[in-house]
Amino acid sequence: MLGFSPNLFWERRKTVFSKLDETVLVLTSGSIRNKSRDTEIPFRPDSDFFYLTGVCEPDSVAVLRPNGSDGDLILFIPSRDLDKERWTGQRMGLEGFKEEYGAVAVYGRHQLEEYFPSLITNTDKIHFRIGSDQRVQDLIFASLKATRLYKPRGEKGLQGVLDPGCILDEMRLFKDDEELDRIRRATQITSESFCEMLKYCSPGTGEWELAAALEFGFRKRGASGTAYPTIVGSGSNSCVLHYSDNSRRMEAGDLVLVDGGAEVDLYAGDITRTFPVSGSFTPPQKAVYEVVQRAHRSAIDEVAPGAVLDSIHRVAVSQLVEGLLDLGVLEGSAEEIIDKRAYKKFFPHQTSHWLGLDVHDVGDYFVGDQSRTLQPGMVLTVEPGLYFPRLSEDVEEFCGIGIRIEDDVVVTEEGSELLGLSLPVSTGDVESLLEDQK
Ligand code: GLY
Ligand code: MN
Ligand code: MN
């Protein structure tokens, strides 16, 4: 349960039961995957499964079934295997799961084929993520087929499958206090680790060394690890948006873009800063950096309840376009450049995404064709950037420069809360921080 109060999961299930309307919701935790032969990748439960159960076991299935005005949670969990426990540690028995997680019944995973079909007989629709678990999917598909072939007249049979996201995405978009506490810790740990990492930021150091220093900081401060593969892109690697090879040695005069996030109790932080490897920005680097900095500031200032998500992006784009015109990178009128999206060559991504259990968290960005209005409890990133990959020969002076500045923001009743330790943003402050860490 990772320290969350059991009541929290119960309350969430209550909300789900009120929306199920006679349908059943089935979630699976996911399986352990292998790194090579018999060596395993550390397991992380599926975010939806954890959100409603608090269970972190692999190969588990949760069935949420309405029952009168309330509903039941039924779990299928791998049974204990004492031989295996000698290698991988002791596990809780099925009875323990029943008590701790508030399930009305807990079966062994090996009993899935025996009991699961009876749990879905009285529903005509089921919420299940296609592709999430082959064994469960086979049972559901068999039930769909049986309805079509053999359903007795007057009885309900399973007729359709819906994605659980249609209930859960909207719930997960609004973070409660316990979730905000984890996201605050994740961003705090991330920003502290960024500062500490900088003592290794110098010419000759490998990108992988910076990544290792950052991730050591995460673990040292109690995070379980990274929320996503750390990006350390120096030189023109800074222009590769999700670069994660981290295999180049940094050189004097380079910029290095570091995008990293600690994971705390499965919740993500997501912060980016761009540093001059030698300690100070060259004039072209500084010129581009200051444009991104203005976009970052203006976009963060825009975050407030009632603001439209798209307006945050528009503010960032307008600052970036103005800057690109001043730099002589683009020509013409700002309106036309924005209309034709000519800036996309240098700013190809959006300014924000939701943040939570998943780094690119769930939740609609539009309601119908209208951009979403921000409400308290939503958490989003603000991450404008400008990138001049080597192919942009038309802007020789800036070739190889990639700059992104990213922070995480909670929408509050009064306005917004900037998360993390307010890492330096301005060129002067970044240079001083680099100097201090030497
Ligand atoms: N770290 C991935 C992103 O910023 O979206
Ligand atoms: Mn990021
Ligand atoms: Mn991000």
CSV table of C-alpha atoms and ligand atoms in Angstrom, one decimal:
chain,number,residue,atom,x,y,z
A,1,MET,CA,0.0,0.0,0.0
A,2,LEU,CA,3.2,2.1,0.1
A,3,GLY,CA,2.0,4.1,3.1
A,4,PHE,CA,-1.2,5.4,1.6
A,5,SER,CA,-4.3,5.1,3.9
A,6,PRO,CA,-6.4,2.1,3.1
A,7,ASN,CA,-9.5,4.4,3.3
A,8,LEU,CA,-8.2,6.2,0.2
A,9,PHE,CA,-8.5,3.1,-2.0
A,10,TRP,CA,-11.9,2.2,-0.5
A,11,GLU,CA,-13.2,5.8,-1.3
A,12,ARG,CA,-11.9,5.5,-4.9
A,13,ARG,CA,-13.6,2.1,-5.3
A,14,LYS,CA,-16.8,3.6,-3.9
A,15,THR,CA,-16.7,6.3,-6.6
A,16,VAL,CA,-16.1,3.6,-9.3
A,17,PHE,CA,-19.0,1.5,-8.0
A,18,SER,CA,-21.3,4.5,-8.4
A,19,LYS,CA,-20.2,4.8,-12.0
A,20,LEU,CA,-20.3,1.1,-13.0
A,21,ASP,CA,-24.0,1.0,-13.5
A,22,GLU,CA,-24.3,-2.8,-13.3
A,23,THR,CA,-21.1,-3.4,-15.3
A,24,VAL,CA,-18.0,-5.0,-13.9
A,25,LEU,CA,-14.5,-3.6,-13.9
A,26,VAL,CA,-11.4,-5.8,-14.2
A,27,LEU,CA,-7.9,-4.6,-13.8
A,28,THR,CA,-4.6,-6.5,-13.9
A,29,SER,CA,-1.3,-5.6,-12.2
A,30,GLY,CA,1.0,-6.8,-15.1
A,31,SER,CA,3.7,-9.4,-15.1
A,32,ILE,CA,7.3,-9.5,-14.4
A,33,ARG,CA,9.4,-9.1,-17.5
A,34,ASN,CA,12.8,-10.5,-18.1
A,35,LYS,CA,15.9,-8.4,-18.8
A,36,SER,CA,17.8,-11.5,-20.0
A,37,ARG,CA,17.2,-15.2,-19.6
A,38,ASP,CA,16.2,-15.7,-15.9
A,39,THR,CA,17.1,-12.1,-14.8
A,40,GLU,CA,14.1,-9.9,-14.1
A,41,ILE,CA,13.3,-6.2,-14.6
A,42,PRO,CA,12.1,-4.7,-11.2
A,43,PHE,CA,8.3,-4.9,-11.2
A,44,ARG,CA,6.1,-1.9,-11.1
A,45,PRO,CA,2.3,-2.5,-10.8
A,46,ASP,CA,-0.1,-1.1,-13.4
A,47,SER,CA,-1.1,2.5,-12.4
A,48,ASP,CA,-4.8,1.9,-12.6
A,49,PHE,CA,-4.6,-1.4,-10.7
A,50,PHE,CA,-2.6,0.3,-7.9
A,51,TYR,CA,-4.9,3.3,-7.9
A,52,LEU,CA,-7.9,1.2,-6.9
A,53,THR,CA,-6.3,-1.5,-4.8
A,54,GLY,CA,-3.0,-0.4,-3.3
A,55,VAL,CA,-1.7,-3.9,-4.2
A,56,CYS,CA,1.8,-4.1,-5.7
A,57,GLU,CA,1.9,-7.9,-6.5
A,58,PRO,CA,2.7,-9.0,-10.1
A,59,ASP,CA,0.3,-11.3,-12.0
A,60,SER,CA,-2.7,-10.2,-10.0
A,61,VAL,CA,-6.3,-9.5,-11.1
A,62,ALA,CA,-8.8,-7.2,-9.4
A,63,VAL,CA,-12.6,-7.6,-10.1
A,64,LEU,CA,-14.8,-4.7,-9.0
A,65,ARG,CA,-18.4,-5.7,-9.0
A,66,PRO,CA,-21.5,-3.7,-8.0
A,67,ASN,CA,-23.4,-5.3,-5.2
A,68,GLY,CA,-26.6,-3.4,-4.1
A,69,SER,CA,-25.8,0.2,-3.3
A,70,ASP,CA,-22.1,-0.7,-2.9
A,71,GLY,CA,-19.7,-3.1,-4.5
A,72,ASP,CA,-17.2,-5.9,-3.9
A,73,LEU,CA,-13.5,-6.2,-4.6
A,74,ILE,CA,-12.4,-9.7,-5.5
A,75,LEU,CA,-8.7,-10.4,-5.9
A,76,PHE,CA,-6.7,-13.1,-7.7
A,77,ILE,CA,-3.1,-13.2,-6.3
A,78,PRO,CA,-0.3,-15.7,-7.0
A,79,SER,CA,-0.3,-18.2,-4.1
A,80,ARG,CA,2.7,-18.5,-1.9
A,81,ASP,CA,5.5,-20.7,-3.1
A,82,LEU,CA,7.9,-21.5,-0.3
A,83,ASP,CA,10.7,-22.7,-2.6
A,84,LYS,CA,10.5,-19.4,-4.6
A,85,GLU,CA,10.4,-17.4,-1.3
A,86,ARG,CA,13.9,-18.8,-0.4
A,87,TRP,CA,15.2,-16.8,-3.5
A,88,THR,CA,13.0,-13.8,-3.6
A,89,GLY,CA,11.8,-13.2,0.0
A,90,GLN,CA,8.7,-13.9,2.1
A,91,ARG,CA,5.2,-13.0,0.8
A,92,MET,CA,1.8,-12.5,2.4
A,93,GLY,CA,-0.7,-15.3,2.2
A,94,LEU,CA,-4.1,-14.9,0.6
A,95,GLU,CA,-5.9,-14.4,3.9
A,96,GLY,CA,-3.5,-11.5,4.7
A,97,PHE,CA,-4.4,-9.8,1.4
A,98,LYS,CA,-8.1,-10.1,2.2
A,99,GLU,CA,-7.7,-8.3,5.5
A,100,GLU,CA,-5.2,-5.7,4.4
A,101,TYR,CA,-6.8,-4.7,1.1
A,102,GLY,CA,-10.5,-4.9,2.0
A,103,ALA,CA,-11.4,-7.6,-0.5
A,104,VAL,CA,-14.5,-9.8,0.0
A,105,ALA,CA,-12.7,-12.7,-1.5
A,106,VAL,CA,-9.1,-13.5,-2.5
A,107,TYR,CA,-8.3,-16.4,-4.7
A,108,GLY,CA,-5.0,-17.9,-5.9
A,109,ARG,CA,-4.1,-16.8,-9.4
A,110,HIS,CA,-4.2,-20.5,-10.4
A,111,GLN,CA,-8.0,-20.4,-9.6
A,112,LEU,CA,-8.7,-17.7,-12.2
A,113,GLU,CA,-10.2,-20.1,-14.9
A,114,GLU,CA,-12.3,-21.7,-12.2
A,115,TYR,CA,-13.9,-18.6,-10.5
A,116,PHE,CA,-13.5,-15.7,-12.9
A,117,PRO,CA,-16.3,-16.7,-15.4
A,118,SER,CA,-18.9,-16.8,-12.6
A,119,LEU,CA,-18.0,-13.2,-11.6
A,120,ILE,CA,-19.0,-11.8,-15.0
A,121,THR,CA,-22.1,-13.8,-15.7
A,122,ASN,CA,-24.6,-11.1,-14.6
A,123,THR,CA,-23.2,-8.2,-16.7
A,124,ASP,CA,-23.5,-7.3,-20.3
A,125,LYS,CA,-20.5,-5.0,-20.3
A,126,ILE,CA,-17.1,-5.3,-18.8
A,127,HIS,CA,-14.4,-2.7,-18.3
A,128,PHE,CA,-11.1,-4.3,-19.2
A,129,ARG,CA,-8.0,-3.1,-21.0
A,130,ILE,CA,-7.5,-5.1,-24.2
A,131,GLY,CA,-4.0,-6.5,-24.3
A,132,SER,CA,-3.3,-6.1,-20.6
A,133,ASP,CA,-3.4,-9.8,-19.7
A,134,GLN,CA,-3.7,-12.6,-22.1
A,135,ARG,CA,-5.3,-15.2,-19.7
A,136,VAL,CA,-8.0,-12.7,-18.5
A,137,GLN,CA,-8.6,-11.6,-22.0
A,138,ASP,CA,-9.1,-15.2,-23.2
A,139,LEU,CA,-11.7,-15.7,-20.5
A,140,ILE,CA,-13.5,-12.5,-21.5
A,141,PHE,CA,-13.4,-13.3,-25.2
A,142,ALA,CA,-14.7,-16.8,-24.5
A,143,SER,CA,-17.6,-15.2,-22.6
A,144,LEU,CA,-18.4,-12.8,-25.5
A,145,LYS,CA,-18.4,-15.8,-27.8
A,146,ALA,CA,-20.7,-17.8,-25.6
A,147,THR,CA,-23.2,-15.0,-25.5
A,148,ARG,CA,-23.3,-14.9,-29.2
A,149,LEU,CA,-23.6,-18.6,-29.6
A,150,TYR,CA,-25.5,-20.0,-26.6
A,151,LYS,CA,-27.2,-17.2,-24.6
A,152,PRO,CA,-30.5,-18.4,-23.3
A,153,ARG,CA,-33.5,-16.2,-24.1
A,154,GLY,CA,-34.2,-13.6,-21.5
A,155,GLU,CA,-30.7,-13.8,-19.9
A,156,LYS,CA,-28.0,-11.2,-19.9
A,157,GLY,CA,-24.8,-12.2,-21.6
A,158,LEU,CA,-21.5,-10.4,-22.0
A,159,GLN,CA,-21.8,-8.2,-25.1
A,160,GLY,CA,-19.1,-5.6,-24.9
A,161,VAL,CA,-15.8,-4.5,-23.5
A,162,LEU,CA,-15.0,-0.9,-22.5
A,163,ASP,CA,-11.7,0.6,-21.5
A,164,PRO,CA,-11.4,1.3,-17.8
A,165,GLY,CA,-9.9,4.7,-18.7
A,166,CYS,CA,-13.4,6.0,-19.4
A,167,ILE,CA,-14.0,5.9,-15.6
A,168,LEU,CA,-10.5,6.1,-14.2
A,169,ASP,CA,-8.8,8.8,-16.3
A,170,GLU,CA,-11.0,11.6,-15.1
A,171,MET,CA,-10.7,10.4,-11.4
A,172,ARG,CA,-6.9,10.2,-11.7
A,173,LEU,CA,-6.7,13.7,-13.2
A,174,PHE,CA,-7.6,15.3,-9.8
A,175,LYS,CA,-5.0,14.6,-7.2
A,176,ASP,CA,-5.9,14.2,-3.5
A,177,ASP,CA,-3.7,15.4,-0.6
A,178,GLU,CA,-1.9,12.0,-0.3
A,179,GLU,CA,-1.0,12.0,-4.0
A,180,LEU,CA,0.1,15.7,-3.9
A,181,ASP,CA,2.3,14.8,-1.0
A,182,ARG,CA,4.1,12.1,-3.1
A,183,ILE,CA,4.4,14.4,-6.1
A,184,ARG,CA,5.8,17.2,-3.9
A,185,ARG,CA,8.4,14.8,-2.5
A,186,ALA,CA,9.3,13.5,-6.0
A,187,THR,CA,9.9,17.0,-7.3
A,188,GLN,CA,11.7,18.1,-4.2
A,189,ILE,CA,14.0,15.1,-4.4
A,190,THR,CA,14.5,15.7,-8.1
A,191,SER,CA,15.5,19.3,-7.7
A,192,GLU,CA,17.8,18.7,-4.8
A,193,SER,CA,19.5,15.9,-6.8
A,194,PHE,CA,19.9,18.2,-9.8
A,195,CYS,CA,21.9,20.7,-7.7
A,196,GLU,CA,24.1,17.9,-6.3
A,197,MET,CA,24.7,16.4,-9.7
A,198,LEU,CA,26.3,19.6,-11.0
A,199,LYS,CA,29.6,18.9,-9.3
A,200,TYR,CA,30.2,16.4,-12.0
A,201,CYS,CA,29.2,18.7,-14.8
A,202,SER,CA,32.5,19.4,-16.6
A,203,PRO,CA,34.2,18.8,-20.0
A,204,GLY,CA,35.3,15.2,-20.4
A,205,THR,CA,32.7,13.8,-18.2
A,206,GLY,CA,30.3,11.2,-19.7
A,207,GLU,CA,26.6,11.9,-20.0
A,208,TRP,CA,26.1,8.6,-18.3
A,209,GLU,CA,28.1,9.9,-15.3
A,210,LEU,CA,25.7,12.8,-14.9
A,211,ALA,CA,22.7,10.4,-15.2
A,212,ALA,CA,24.3,8.2,-12.5
A,213,ALA,CA,24.9,11.1,-10.2
A,214,LEU,CA,21.3,12.3,-10.6
A,215,GLU,CA,19.9,8.9,-10.0
A,216,PHE,CA,22.1,8.3,-7.0
A,217,GLY,CA,20.7,11.5,-5.5
A,218,PHE,CA,17.1,10.2,-6.1
A,219,ARG,CA,17.9,6.9,-4.3
A,220,LYS,CA,19.9,8.6,-1.5
A,221,ARG,CA,16.8,10.7,-0.7
A,222,GLY,CA,14.4,7.8,-0.6
A,223,ALA,CA,12.9,7.7,-4.1
A,224,SER,CA,12.4,4.2,-5.5
A,225,GLY,CA,14.3,5.2,-8.7
A,226,THR,CA,13.4,7.1,-11.8
A,227,ALA,CA,10.0,7.8,-13.2
A,228,TYR,CA,11.3,7.5,-16.7
A,229,PRO,CA,14.7,7.0,-18.4
A,230,THR,CA,16.9,10.0,-17.5
A,231,ILE,CA,17.8,12.2,-20.5
A,232,VAL,CA,21.3,13.7,-20.5
A,233,GLY,CA,21.9,15.2,-23.9
A,234,SER,CA,25.0,17.2,-24.5
A,235,GLY,CA,26.0,19.0,-27.7
A,236,SER,CA,23.5,18.2,-30.5
A,237,ASN,CA,22.1,15.3,-28.4
A,238,SER,CA,20.2,18.1,-26.6
A,239,CYS,CA,18.0,18.4,-29.7
A,240,VAL,CA,16.8,14.7,-29.4
A,241,LEU,CA,13.7,15.1,-27.4
A,242,HIS,CA,13.7,11.7,-25.7
A,243,TYR,CA,17.4,10.9,-26.0
A,244,SER,CA,18.4,8.3,-23.4
A,245,ASP,CA,21.6,6.7,-24.8
A,246,ASN,CA,23.5,9.0,-22.5
A,247,SER,CA,26.7,7.7,-24.2
A,248,ARG,CA,28.7,10.8,-25.2
A,249,ARG,CA,31.5,12.6,-23.4
A,250,MET,CA,30.7,16.2,-22.8
A,251,GLU,CA,33.0,18.8,-24.4
A,252,ALA,CA,34.0,22.3,-23.5
A,253,GLY,CA,31.5,24.8,-24.9
A,254,ASP,CA,28.6,22.3,-25.0
A,255,LEU,CA,25.2,22.8,-23.5
A,256,VAL,CA,23.9,19.7,-21.6
A,257,LEU,CA,20.1,19.2,-21.3
A,258,VAL,CA,19.1,17.1,-18.3
A,259,ASP,CA,15.5,15.9,-18.0
A,260,GLY,CA,15.0,13.6,-15.0
A,261,GLY,CA,12.3,12.7,-12.5
A,262,ALA,CA,12.4,10.8,-9.2
A,263,GLU,CA,9.6,8.3,-8.5
A,264,VAL,CA,8.1,8.3,-5.0
A,265,ASP,CA,5.5,5.7,-4.1
A,266,LEU,CA,4.9,5.3,-7.9
A,267,TYR,CA,4.3,9.1,-8.4
A,268,ALA,CA,6.5,11.0,-10.8
A,269,GLY,CA,8.5,14.2,-10.8
A,270,ASP,CA,9.6,15.6,-14.2
A,271,ILE,CA,12.1,18.5,-14.3
A,272,THR,CA,14.5,19.8,-17.0
A,273,ARG,CA,17.3,22.2,-16.9
A,274,THR,CA,20.0,23.1,-19.5
A,275,PHE,CA,23.5,23.8,-18.3
A,276,PRO,CA,26.7,25.2,-20.0
A,277,VAL,CA,29.3,22.4,-19.5
A,278,SER,CA,32.2,24.8,-19.2
A,279,GLY,CA,30.4,27.0,-16.6
A,280,SER,CA,29.2,29.9,-18.7
A,281,PHE,CA,26.9,30.3,-21.7
A,282,THR,CA,28.3,31.4,-25.0
A,283,PRO,CA,26.5,34.5,-26.5
A,284,PRO,CA,24.3,32.4,-29.0
A,285,GLN,CA,23.5,29.9,-26.2
A,286,LYS,CA,22.5,32.7,-23.9
A,287,ALA,CA,20.4,34.4,-26.5
A,288,VAL,CA,18.4,31.2,-27.2
A,289,TYR,CA,18.2,30.4,-23.5
A,290,GLU,CA,16.7,33.7,-22.6
A,291,VAL,CA,13.9,33.2,-25.1
A,292,VAL,CA,13.0,29.9,-23.6
A,293,GLN,CA,13.3,31.4,-20.1
A,294,ARG,CA,10.8,34.1,-21.0
A,295,ALA,CA,8.4,31.4,-22.4
A,296,HIS,CA,8.8,29.3,-19.2
A,297,ARG,CA,8.1,32.3,-16.9
A,298,SER,CA,5.1,33.5,-18.9
A,299,ALA,CA,3.6,30.1,-19.2
A,300,ILE,CA,3.9,29.3,-15.5
A,301,ASP,CA,2.3,32.7,-14.6
A,302,GLU,CA,-0.7,31.6,-16.7
A,303,VAL,CA,-1.4,28.5,-14.6
A,304,ALA,CA,-4.5,29.2,-12.5
A,305,PRO,CA,-8.0,27.7,-12.0
A,306,GLY,CA,-10.2,28.8,-14.9
A,307,ALA,CA,-7.3,29.2,-17.3
A,308,VAL,CA,-7.5,27.1,-20.4
A,309,LEU,CA,-4.7,24.6,-21.0
A,310,ASP,CA,-4.3,25.8,-24.5
A,311,SER,CA,-3.7,29.3,-23.3
A,312,ILE,CA,-0.6,28.2,-21.5
A,313,HIS,CA,0.7,26.7,-24.7
A,314,ARG,CA,-0.3,29.8,-26.7
A,315,VAL,CA,1.5,32.1,-24.2
A,316,ALA,CA,4.7,30.0,-24.5
A,317,VAL,CA,4.5,29.8,-28.3
A,318,SER,CA,4.0,33.5,-28.6
A,319,GLN,CA,7.1,34.2,-26.5
A,320,LEU,CA,9.1,31.7,-28.5
A,321,VAL,CA,8.0,33.1,-31.8
A,322,GLU,CA,8.8,36.6,-30.7
A,323,GLY,CA,12.3,35.4,-29.7
A,324,LEU,CA,12.8,33.5,-32.9
A,325,LEU,CA,12.0,36.7,-34.8
A,326,ASP,CA,14.4,38.8,-32.7
A,327,LEU,CA,17.1,36.2,-33.2
A,328,GLY,CA,16.6,36.4,-37.0
A,329,VAL,CA,15.7,32.7,-37.2
A,330,LEU,CA,12.2,33.3,-38.5
A,331,GLU,CA,11.0,36.2,-40.7
A,332,GLY,CA,7.5,37.6,-41.2
A,333,SER,CA,4.6,38.3,-38.9
A,334,ALA,CA,4.2,36.5,-35.6
A,335,GLU,CA,0.5,35.8,-36.4
A,336,GLU,CA,1.3,34.2,-39.7
A,337,ILE,CA,4.1,32.1,-38.2
A,338,ILE,CA,1.8,30.9,-35.5
A,339,ASP,CA,-1.0,30.3,-38.0
A,340,LYS,CA,1.2,28.2,-40.2
A,341,ARG,CA,2.9,26.6,-37.2
A,342,ALA,CA,6.3,27.5,-38.8
A,343,TYR,CA,7.8,27.6,-35.2
A,344,LYS,CA,7.3,23.8,-35.0
A,345,LYS,CA,10.6,23.2,-36.7
A,346,PHE,CA,12.2,24.6,-33.5
A,347,PHE,CA,9.5,23.8,-30.9
A,348,PRO,CA,7.9,20.5,-32.0
A,349,HIS,CA,6.2,19.5,-28.8
A,350,GLN,CA,3.4,20.8,-26.5
A,351,THR,CA,4.1,23.0,-23.5
A,352,SER,CA,2.4,20.8,-20.9
A,353,HIS,CA,1.2,17.3,-20.0
A,354,TRP,CA,-0.5,15.9,-16.9
A,355,LEU,CA,1.7,14.5,-14.2
A,356,GLY,CA,0.9,11.8,-11.6
A,357,LEU,CA,1.2,8.0,-11.4
A,358,ASP,CA,2.4,8.1,-15.0
A,359,VAL,CA,4.8,10.8,-16.1
A,360,HIS,CA,2.6,11.5,-19.1
A,361,ASP,CA,-0.5,11.0,-16.9
A,362,VAL,CA,-4.0,10.2,-18.0
A,363,GLY,CA,-6.8,12.7,-18.4
A,364,ASP,CA,-8.4,14.4,-21.5
A,365,TYR,CA,-6.8,17.5,-22.8
A,366,PHE,CA,-10.0,18.5,-24.6
A,367,VAL,CA,-13.6,18.5,-23.7
A,368,GLY,CA,-15.4,18.0,-27.0
A,369,ASP,CA,-13.3,20.3,-29.2
A,370,GLN,CA,-12.6,22.8,-26.4
A,371,SER,CA,-9.2,22.9,-24.6
A,372,ARG,CA,-9.5,21.8,-21.0
A,373,THR,CA,-10.1,24.4,-18.3
A,374,LEU,CA,-7.8,24.0,-15.3
A,375,GLN,CA,-9.2,23.2,-11.9
A,376,PRO,CA,-7.7,22.8,-8.5
A,377,GLY,CA,-6.0,19.4,-8.0
A,378,MET,CA,-4.7,19.1,-11.5
A,379,VAL,CA,-0.9,18.7,-11.8
A,380,LEU,CA,0.9,19.6,-15.1
A,381,THR,CA,4.3,20.3,-16.5
A,382,VAL,CA,5.4,23.5,-18.1
A,383,GLU,CA,8.2,22.8,-20.5
A,384,PRO,CA,8.9,25.1,-23.4
A,385,GLY,CA,12.0,24.5,-25.5
A,386,LEU,CA,13.9,25.5,-28.6
A,387,TYR,CA,16.0,23.0,-30.6
A,388,PHE,CA,18.3,23.6,-33.5
A,389,PRO,CA,19.4,20.1,-34.7
A,390,ARG,CA,22.3,19.9,-37.2
A,391,LEU,CA,19.9,19.8,-40.1
A,392,SER,CA,18.9,23.4,-39.5
A,393,GLU,CA,21.8,24.7,-41.6
A,394,ASP,CA,19.8,27.9,-42.2
A,395,VAL,CA,20.6,28.9,-38.7
A,396,GLU,CA,24.3,28.1,-38.6
A,397,GLU,CA,25.0,30.2,-35.5
A,398,PHE,CA,22.6,28.1,-33.3
A,399,CYS,CA,23.3,24.7,-34.8
A,400,GLY,CA,23.4,21.9,-32.1
A,401,ILE,CA,21.7,24.1,-29.5
A,402,GLY,CA,18.8,22.4,-27.7
A,403,ILE,CA,17.3,24.1,-24.6
A,404,ARG,CA,14.3,23.0,-22.5
A,405,ILE,CA,13.3,24.4,-19.1
A,406,GLU,CA,10.7,22.2,-17.3
A,407,ASP,CA,8.9,22.6,-14.0
A,408,ASP,CA,5.8,20.9,-12.4
A,409,VAL,CA,2.9,22.9,-11.2
A,410,VAL,CA,-0.3,22.2,-9.1
A,411,VAL,CA,-3.4,24.1,-9.8
A,412,THR,CA,-4.7,25.4,-6.5
A,413,GLU,CA,-7.9,27.2,-5.4
A,414,GLU,CA,-5.9,30.5,-5.3
A,415,GLY,CA,-3.7,30.1,-8.3
A,416,SER,CA,-0.9,27.6,-8.6
A,417,GLU,CA,2.0,26.1,-6.6
A,418,LEU,CA,5.4,25.6,-8.3
A,419,LEU,CA,6.8,22.3,-7.2
A,420,GLY,CA,10.3,21.4,-6.2
A,421,LEU,CA,13.0,23.6,-4.8
A,422,SER,CA,12.8,26.4,-7.3
A,423,LEU,CA,15.9,25.4,-9.1
A,424,PRO,CA,17.7,28.4,-10.7
A,425,VAL,CA,16.4,29.4,-14.1
A,426,SER,CA,18.1,32.6,-15.2
A,427,THR,CA,21.5,32.3,-17.0
A,428,GLY,CA,23.2,34.2,-14.2
A,429,ASP,CA,21.7,32.0,-11.4
A,430,VAL,CA,22.5,28.8,-13.4
A,431,GLU,CA,26.2,29.9,-13.8
A,432,SER,CA,26.5,30.8,-10.1
A,433,LEU,CA,25.0,27.4,-9.2
A,434,LEU,CA,27.6,25.6,-11.4
A,435,GLU,CA,30.3,27.7,-9.8
A,436,ASP,CA,29.1,26.9,-6.2
A,437,GLN,CA,29.0,23.2,-6.9
A,438,LYS,CA,32.7,23.1,-7.9
B,1,GLY,N1,10.5,13.6,-19.5
B,1,GLY,C1,9.6,13.5,-20.6
B,1,GLY,C2,8.8,14.8,-20.7
B,1,GLY,O1,9.2,15.8,-20.2
B,1,GLY,O2,7.7,14.8,-21.2
B,2,MN,MN,10.7,15.9,-18.7
B,3,MN,MN,7.5,16.5,-19.2
